[in-house]
Coordinates of N, CA, C and O in Angstrom, one line a residue:
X808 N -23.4 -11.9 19.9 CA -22.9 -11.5 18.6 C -22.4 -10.0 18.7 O -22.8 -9.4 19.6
X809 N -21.3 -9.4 17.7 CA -20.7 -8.3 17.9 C -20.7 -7.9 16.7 O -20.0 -8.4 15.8
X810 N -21.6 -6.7 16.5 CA -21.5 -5.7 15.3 C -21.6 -4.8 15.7 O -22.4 -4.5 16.7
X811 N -20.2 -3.8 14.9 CA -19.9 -2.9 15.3 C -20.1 -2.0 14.1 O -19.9 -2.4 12.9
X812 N -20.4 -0.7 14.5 CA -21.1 0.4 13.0 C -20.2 1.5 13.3 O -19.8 1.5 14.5
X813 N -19.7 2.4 12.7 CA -19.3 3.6 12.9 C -19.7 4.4 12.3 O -20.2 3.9 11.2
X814 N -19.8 6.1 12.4 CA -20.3 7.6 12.4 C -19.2 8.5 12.4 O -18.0 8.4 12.7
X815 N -19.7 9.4 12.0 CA -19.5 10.7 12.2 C -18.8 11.0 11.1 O -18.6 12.2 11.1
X816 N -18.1 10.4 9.9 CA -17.6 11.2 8.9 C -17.9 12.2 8.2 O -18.7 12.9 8.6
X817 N -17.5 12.4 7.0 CA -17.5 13.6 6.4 C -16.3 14.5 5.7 O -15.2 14.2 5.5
X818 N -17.1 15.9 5.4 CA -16.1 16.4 4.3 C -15.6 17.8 5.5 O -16.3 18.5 6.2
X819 N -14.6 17.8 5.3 CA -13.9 18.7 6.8 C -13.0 19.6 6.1 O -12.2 19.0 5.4
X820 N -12.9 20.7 6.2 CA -11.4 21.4 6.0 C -10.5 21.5 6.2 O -10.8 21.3 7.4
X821 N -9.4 21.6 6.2 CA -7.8 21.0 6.8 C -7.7 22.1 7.9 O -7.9 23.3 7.8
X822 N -7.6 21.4 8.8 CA -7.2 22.0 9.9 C -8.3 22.1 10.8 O -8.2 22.8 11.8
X823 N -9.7 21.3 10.4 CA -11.0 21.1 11.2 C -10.8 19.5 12.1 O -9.8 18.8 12.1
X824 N -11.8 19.4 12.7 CA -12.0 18.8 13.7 C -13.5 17.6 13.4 O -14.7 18.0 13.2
X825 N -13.2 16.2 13.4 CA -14.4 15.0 13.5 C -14.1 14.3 15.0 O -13.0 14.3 15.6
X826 N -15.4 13.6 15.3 CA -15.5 12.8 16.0 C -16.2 11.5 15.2 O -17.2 11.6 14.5
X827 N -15.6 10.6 15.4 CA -15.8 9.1 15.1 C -16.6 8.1 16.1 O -15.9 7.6 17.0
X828 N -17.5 7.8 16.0 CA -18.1 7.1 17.0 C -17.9 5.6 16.2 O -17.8 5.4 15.0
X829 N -17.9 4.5 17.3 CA -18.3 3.2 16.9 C -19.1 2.6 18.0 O -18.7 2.9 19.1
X830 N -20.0 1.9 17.8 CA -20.8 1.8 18.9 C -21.0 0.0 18.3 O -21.1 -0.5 17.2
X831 N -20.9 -0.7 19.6 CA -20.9 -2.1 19.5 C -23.0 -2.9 19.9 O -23.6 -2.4 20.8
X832 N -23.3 -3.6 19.3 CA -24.3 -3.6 19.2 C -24.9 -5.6 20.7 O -25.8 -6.0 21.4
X833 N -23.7 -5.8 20.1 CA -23.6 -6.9 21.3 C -23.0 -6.6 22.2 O -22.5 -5.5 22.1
X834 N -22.9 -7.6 23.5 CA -22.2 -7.7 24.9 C -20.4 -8.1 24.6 O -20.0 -9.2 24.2
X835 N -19.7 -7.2 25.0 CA -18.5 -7.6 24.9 C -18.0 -7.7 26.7 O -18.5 -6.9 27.5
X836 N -17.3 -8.5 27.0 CA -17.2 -8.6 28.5 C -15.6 -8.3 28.2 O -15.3 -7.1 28.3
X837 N -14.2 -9.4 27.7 CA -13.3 -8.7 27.6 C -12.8 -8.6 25.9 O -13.3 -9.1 24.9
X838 N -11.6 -7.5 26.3 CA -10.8 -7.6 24.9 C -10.0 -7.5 24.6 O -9.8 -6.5 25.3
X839 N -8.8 -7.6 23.8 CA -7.6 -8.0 23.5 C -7.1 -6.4 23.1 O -6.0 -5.8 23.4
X840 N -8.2 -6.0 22.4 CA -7.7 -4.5 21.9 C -9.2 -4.0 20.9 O -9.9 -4.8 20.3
X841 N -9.2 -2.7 21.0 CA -10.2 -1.8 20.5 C -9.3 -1.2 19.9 O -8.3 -0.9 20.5
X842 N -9.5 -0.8 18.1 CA -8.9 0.1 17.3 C -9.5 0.7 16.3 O -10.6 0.4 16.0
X843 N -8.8 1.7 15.7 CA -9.2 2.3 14.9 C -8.3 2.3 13.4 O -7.3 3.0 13.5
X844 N -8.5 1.8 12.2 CA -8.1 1.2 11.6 C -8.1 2.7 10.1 O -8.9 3.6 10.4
X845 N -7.7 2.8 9.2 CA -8.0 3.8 8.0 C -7.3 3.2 6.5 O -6.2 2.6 6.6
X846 N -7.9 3.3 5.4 CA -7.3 3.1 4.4 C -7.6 3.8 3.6 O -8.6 3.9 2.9
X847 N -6.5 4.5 3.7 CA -6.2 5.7 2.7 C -6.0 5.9 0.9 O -5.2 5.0 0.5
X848 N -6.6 6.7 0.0 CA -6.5 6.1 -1.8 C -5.0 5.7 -2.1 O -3.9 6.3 -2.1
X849 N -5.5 4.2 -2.5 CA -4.0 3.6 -2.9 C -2.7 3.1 -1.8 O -1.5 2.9 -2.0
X850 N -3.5 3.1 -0.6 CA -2.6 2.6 0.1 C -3.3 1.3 0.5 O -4.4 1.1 0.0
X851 N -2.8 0.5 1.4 CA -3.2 -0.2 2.8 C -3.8 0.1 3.5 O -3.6 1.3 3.8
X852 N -4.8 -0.7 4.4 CA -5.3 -0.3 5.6 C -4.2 -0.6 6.7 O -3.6 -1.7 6.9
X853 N -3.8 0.8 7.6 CA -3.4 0.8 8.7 C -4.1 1.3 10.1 O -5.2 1.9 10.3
X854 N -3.0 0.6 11.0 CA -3.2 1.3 12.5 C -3.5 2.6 12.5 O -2.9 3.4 11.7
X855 N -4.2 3.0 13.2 CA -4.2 4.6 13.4 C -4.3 4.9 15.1 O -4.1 6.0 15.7
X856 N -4.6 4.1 15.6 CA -5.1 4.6 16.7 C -5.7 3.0 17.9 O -6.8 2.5 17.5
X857 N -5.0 2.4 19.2 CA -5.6 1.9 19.5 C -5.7 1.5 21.5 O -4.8 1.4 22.3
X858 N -7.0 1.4 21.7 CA -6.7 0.5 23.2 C -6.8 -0.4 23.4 O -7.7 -1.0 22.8
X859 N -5.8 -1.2 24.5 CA -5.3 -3.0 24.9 C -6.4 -2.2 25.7 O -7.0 -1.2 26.0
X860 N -6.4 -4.0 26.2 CA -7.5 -4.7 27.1 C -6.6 -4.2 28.3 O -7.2 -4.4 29.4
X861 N -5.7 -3.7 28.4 CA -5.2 -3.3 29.9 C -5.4 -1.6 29.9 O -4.8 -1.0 30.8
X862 N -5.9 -1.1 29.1 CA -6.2 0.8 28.9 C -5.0 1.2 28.6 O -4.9 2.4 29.0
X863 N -3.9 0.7 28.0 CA -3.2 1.2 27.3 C -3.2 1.6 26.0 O -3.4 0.7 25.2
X864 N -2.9 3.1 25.5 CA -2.7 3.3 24.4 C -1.9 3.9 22.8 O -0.9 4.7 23.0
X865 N -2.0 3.7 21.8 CA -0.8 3.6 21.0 C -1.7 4.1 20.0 O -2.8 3.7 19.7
X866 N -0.5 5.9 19.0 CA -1.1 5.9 18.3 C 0.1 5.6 16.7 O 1.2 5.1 16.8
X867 N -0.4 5.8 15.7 CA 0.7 5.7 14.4 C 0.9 7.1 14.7 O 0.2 8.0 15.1
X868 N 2.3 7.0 14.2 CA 3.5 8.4 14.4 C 2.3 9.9 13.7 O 2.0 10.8 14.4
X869 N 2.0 9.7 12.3 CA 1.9 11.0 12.2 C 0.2 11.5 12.8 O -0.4 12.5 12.3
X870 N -0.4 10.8 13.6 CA -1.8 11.2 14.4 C -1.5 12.0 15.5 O -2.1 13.0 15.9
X871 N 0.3 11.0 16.3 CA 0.4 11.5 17.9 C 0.0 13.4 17.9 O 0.5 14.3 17.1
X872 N -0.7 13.6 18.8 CA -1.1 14.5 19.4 C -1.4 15.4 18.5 O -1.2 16.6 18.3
X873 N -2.1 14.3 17.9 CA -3.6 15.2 16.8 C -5.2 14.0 17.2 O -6.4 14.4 17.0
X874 N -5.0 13.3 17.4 CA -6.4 12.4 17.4 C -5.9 11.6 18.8 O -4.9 11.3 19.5
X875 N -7.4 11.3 19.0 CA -7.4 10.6 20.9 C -8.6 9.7 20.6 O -9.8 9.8 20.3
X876 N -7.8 8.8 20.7 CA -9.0 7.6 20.9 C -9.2 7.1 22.7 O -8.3 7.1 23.5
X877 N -10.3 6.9 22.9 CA -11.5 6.5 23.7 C -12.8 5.6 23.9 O -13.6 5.4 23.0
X878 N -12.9 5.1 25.1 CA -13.8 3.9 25.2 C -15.0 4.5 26.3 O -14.8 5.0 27.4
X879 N -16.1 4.2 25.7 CA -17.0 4.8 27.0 C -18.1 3.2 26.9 O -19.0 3.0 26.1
X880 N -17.5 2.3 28.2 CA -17.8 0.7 28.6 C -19.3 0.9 28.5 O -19.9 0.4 27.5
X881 N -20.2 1.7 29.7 CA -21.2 2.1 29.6 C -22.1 2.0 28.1 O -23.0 1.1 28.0
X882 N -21.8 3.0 27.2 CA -22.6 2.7 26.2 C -22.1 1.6 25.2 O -22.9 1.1 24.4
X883 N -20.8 1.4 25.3 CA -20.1 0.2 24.6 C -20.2 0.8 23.0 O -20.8 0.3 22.0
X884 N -19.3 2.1 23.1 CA -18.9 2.6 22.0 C -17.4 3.2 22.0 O -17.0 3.6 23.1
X885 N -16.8 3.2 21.0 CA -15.3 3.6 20.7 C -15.2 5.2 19.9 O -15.7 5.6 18.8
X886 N -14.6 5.5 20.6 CA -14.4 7.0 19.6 C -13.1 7.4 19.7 O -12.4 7.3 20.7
X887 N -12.8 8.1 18.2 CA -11.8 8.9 17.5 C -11.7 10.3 18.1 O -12.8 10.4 18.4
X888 N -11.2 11.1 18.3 CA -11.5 12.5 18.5 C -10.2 13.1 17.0 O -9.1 12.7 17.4
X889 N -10.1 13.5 16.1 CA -9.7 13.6 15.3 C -9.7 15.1 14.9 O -10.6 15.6 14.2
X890 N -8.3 16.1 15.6 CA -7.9 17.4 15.7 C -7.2 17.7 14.3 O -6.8 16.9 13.5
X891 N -7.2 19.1 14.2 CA -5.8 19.4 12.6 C -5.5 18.4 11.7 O -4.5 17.8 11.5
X892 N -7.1 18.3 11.1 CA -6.9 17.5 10.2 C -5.7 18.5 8.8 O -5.4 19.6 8.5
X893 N -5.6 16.9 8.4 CA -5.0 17.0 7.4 C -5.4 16.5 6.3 O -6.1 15.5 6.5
X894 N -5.2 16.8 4.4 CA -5.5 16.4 3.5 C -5.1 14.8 3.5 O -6.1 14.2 3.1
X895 N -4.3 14.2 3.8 CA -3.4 13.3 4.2 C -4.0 12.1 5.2 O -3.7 10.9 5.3
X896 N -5.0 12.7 6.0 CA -5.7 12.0 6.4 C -6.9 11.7 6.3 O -7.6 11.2 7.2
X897 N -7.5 12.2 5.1 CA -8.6 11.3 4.3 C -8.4 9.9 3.7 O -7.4 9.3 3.3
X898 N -9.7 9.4 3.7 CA -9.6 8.3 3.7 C -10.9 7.3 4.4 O -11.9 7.9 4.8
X899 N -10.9 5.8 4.5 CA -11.8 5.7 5.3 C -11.6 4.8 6.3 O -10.5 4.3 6.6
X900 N -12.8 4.6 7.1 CA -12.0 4.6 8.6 C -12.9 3.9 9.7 O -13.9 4.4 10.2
X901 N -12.3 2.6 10.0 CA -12.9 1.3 10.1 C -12.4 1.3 11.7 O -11.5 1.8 12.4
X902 N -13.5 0.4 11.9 CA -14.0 0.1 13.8 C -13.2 -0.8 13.8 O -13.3 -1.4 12.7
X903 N -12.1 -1.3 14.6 CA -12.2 -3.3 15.0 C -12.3 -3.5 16.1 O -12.1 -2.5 16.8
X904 N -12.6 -4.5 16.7 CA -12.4 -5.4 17.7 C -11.9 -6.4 17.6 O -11.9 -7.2 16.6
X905 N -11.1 -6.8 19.0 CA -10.4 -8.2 18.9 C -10.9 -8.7 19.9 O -10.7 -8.0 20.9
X906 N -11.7 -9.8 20.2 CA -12.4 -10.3 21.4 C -12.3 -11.0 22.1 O -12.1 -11.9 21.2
X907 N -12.2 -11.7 23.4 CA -11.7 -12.5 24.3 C -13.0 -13.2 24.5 O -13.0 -14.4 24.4
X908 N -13.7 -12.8 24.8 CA -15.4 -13.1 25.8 C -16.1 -12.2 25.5 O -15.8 -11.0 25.7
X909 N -17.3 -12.7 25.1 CA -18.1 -13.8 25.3 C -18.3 -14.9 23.5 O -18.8 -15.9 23.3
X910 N -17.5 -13.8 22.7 CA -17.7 -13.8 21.4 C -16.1 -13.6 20.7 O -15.7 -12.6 20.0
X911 N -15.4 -14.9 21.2 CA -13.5 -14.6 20.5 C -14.1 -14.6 19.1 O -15.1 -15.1 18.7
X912 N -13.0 -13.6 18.5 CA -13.0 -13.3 17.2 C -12.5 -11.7 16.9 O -12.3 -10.8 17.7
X913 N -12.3 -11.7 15.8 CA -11.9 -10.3 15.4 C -13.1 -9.8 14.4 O -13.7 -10.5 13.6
X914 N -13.3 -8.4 14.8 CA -14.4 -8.2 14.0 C -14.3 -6.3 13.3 O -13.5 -5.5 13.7
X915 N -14.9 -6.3 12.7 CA -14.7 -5.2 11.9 C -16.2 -4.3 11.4 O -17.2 -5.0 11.0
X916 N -16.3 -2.7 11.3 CA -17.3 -2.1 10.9 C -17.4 -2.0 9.8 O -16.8 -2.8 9.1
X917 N -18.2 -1.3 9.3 CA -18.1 -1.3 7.5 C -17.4 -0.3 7.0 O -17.2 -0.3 5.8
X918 N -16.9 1.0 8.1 CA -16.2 1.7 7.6 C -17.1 3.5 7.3 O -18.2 3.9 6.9
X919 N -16.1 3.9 7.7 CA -16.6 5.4 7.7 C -15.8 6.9 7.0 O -14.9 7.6 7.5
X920 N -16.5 7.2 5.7 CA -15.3 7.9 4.7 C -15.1 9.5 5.6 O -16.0 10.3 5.9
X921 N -13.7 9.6 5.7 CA -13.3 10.9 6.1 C -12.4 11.7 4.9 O -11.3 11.5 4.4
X922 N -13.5 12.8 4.7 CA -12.8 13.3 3.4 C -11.6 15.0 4.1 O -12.1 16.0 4.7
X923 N -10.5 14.9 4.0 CA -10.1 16.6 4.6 C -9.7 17.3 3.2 O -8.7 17.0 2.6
X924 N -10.6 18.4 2.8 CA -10.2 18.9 1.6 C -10.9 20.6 2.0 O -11.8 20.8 2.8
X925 N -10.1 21.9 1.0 CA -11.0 22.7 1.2 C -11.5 23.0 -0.1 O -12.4 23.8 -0.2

């Protein structure tokens, strides 16, 4: 089974710095894609940030080279590194998985509120 929880949010200043952890609680062997997902007040949930099953990665236009997502197989958790924040990027901010083996399915955290305000 694959539940996945995420951390590290909070109330940050513009122009401060979160790390986002997600940590997967079952055995994932492959996957399609690891991402990081946000839904901002009054919008949609979008892409923000993700890695293919081949370690490639892609971020949405206004994160590029402000936030780095990362996979550490070992402890089988996903992390955000999330630089100059912005007001703009509050919101909250969800784990997914898409899974190949041992457990196909797409799966999702409960979500983790990132507030950037001063």
């Amino acid at each position: 089974q694959v539940q996945l929880e995420e951390s590290g949010g909070g109330l940050v200043q513009p122009g401060g710095s979160l790390r986002l952890s997600c940590v997967n609680s079952g055995r994932i062997f492959r996957v399609r894609a690891l991402s990081w997902y946000r839904q901002r007040p009054g919008m949609q949930r979008e892409l923000v940030a993700q890695i293919k099953g081949d370690g490639s990665k892609n971020y949405e236009d206004s994160v590029k080279g402000r936030f780095t997502i990362s996979r550490d197989g070992a402890e089988n958790t996903l992390y955000l590194q999330m630089n100059s924040l912005k007001p703009e990027d509050t919101g909250v901010y969800y784990c997914n998985a898409v899974v190949l083996s041992p457990y196909s399915g797409t799966y999702w955290g409960p979500g983790t509120q990132v507030t950037v305000s001063s």
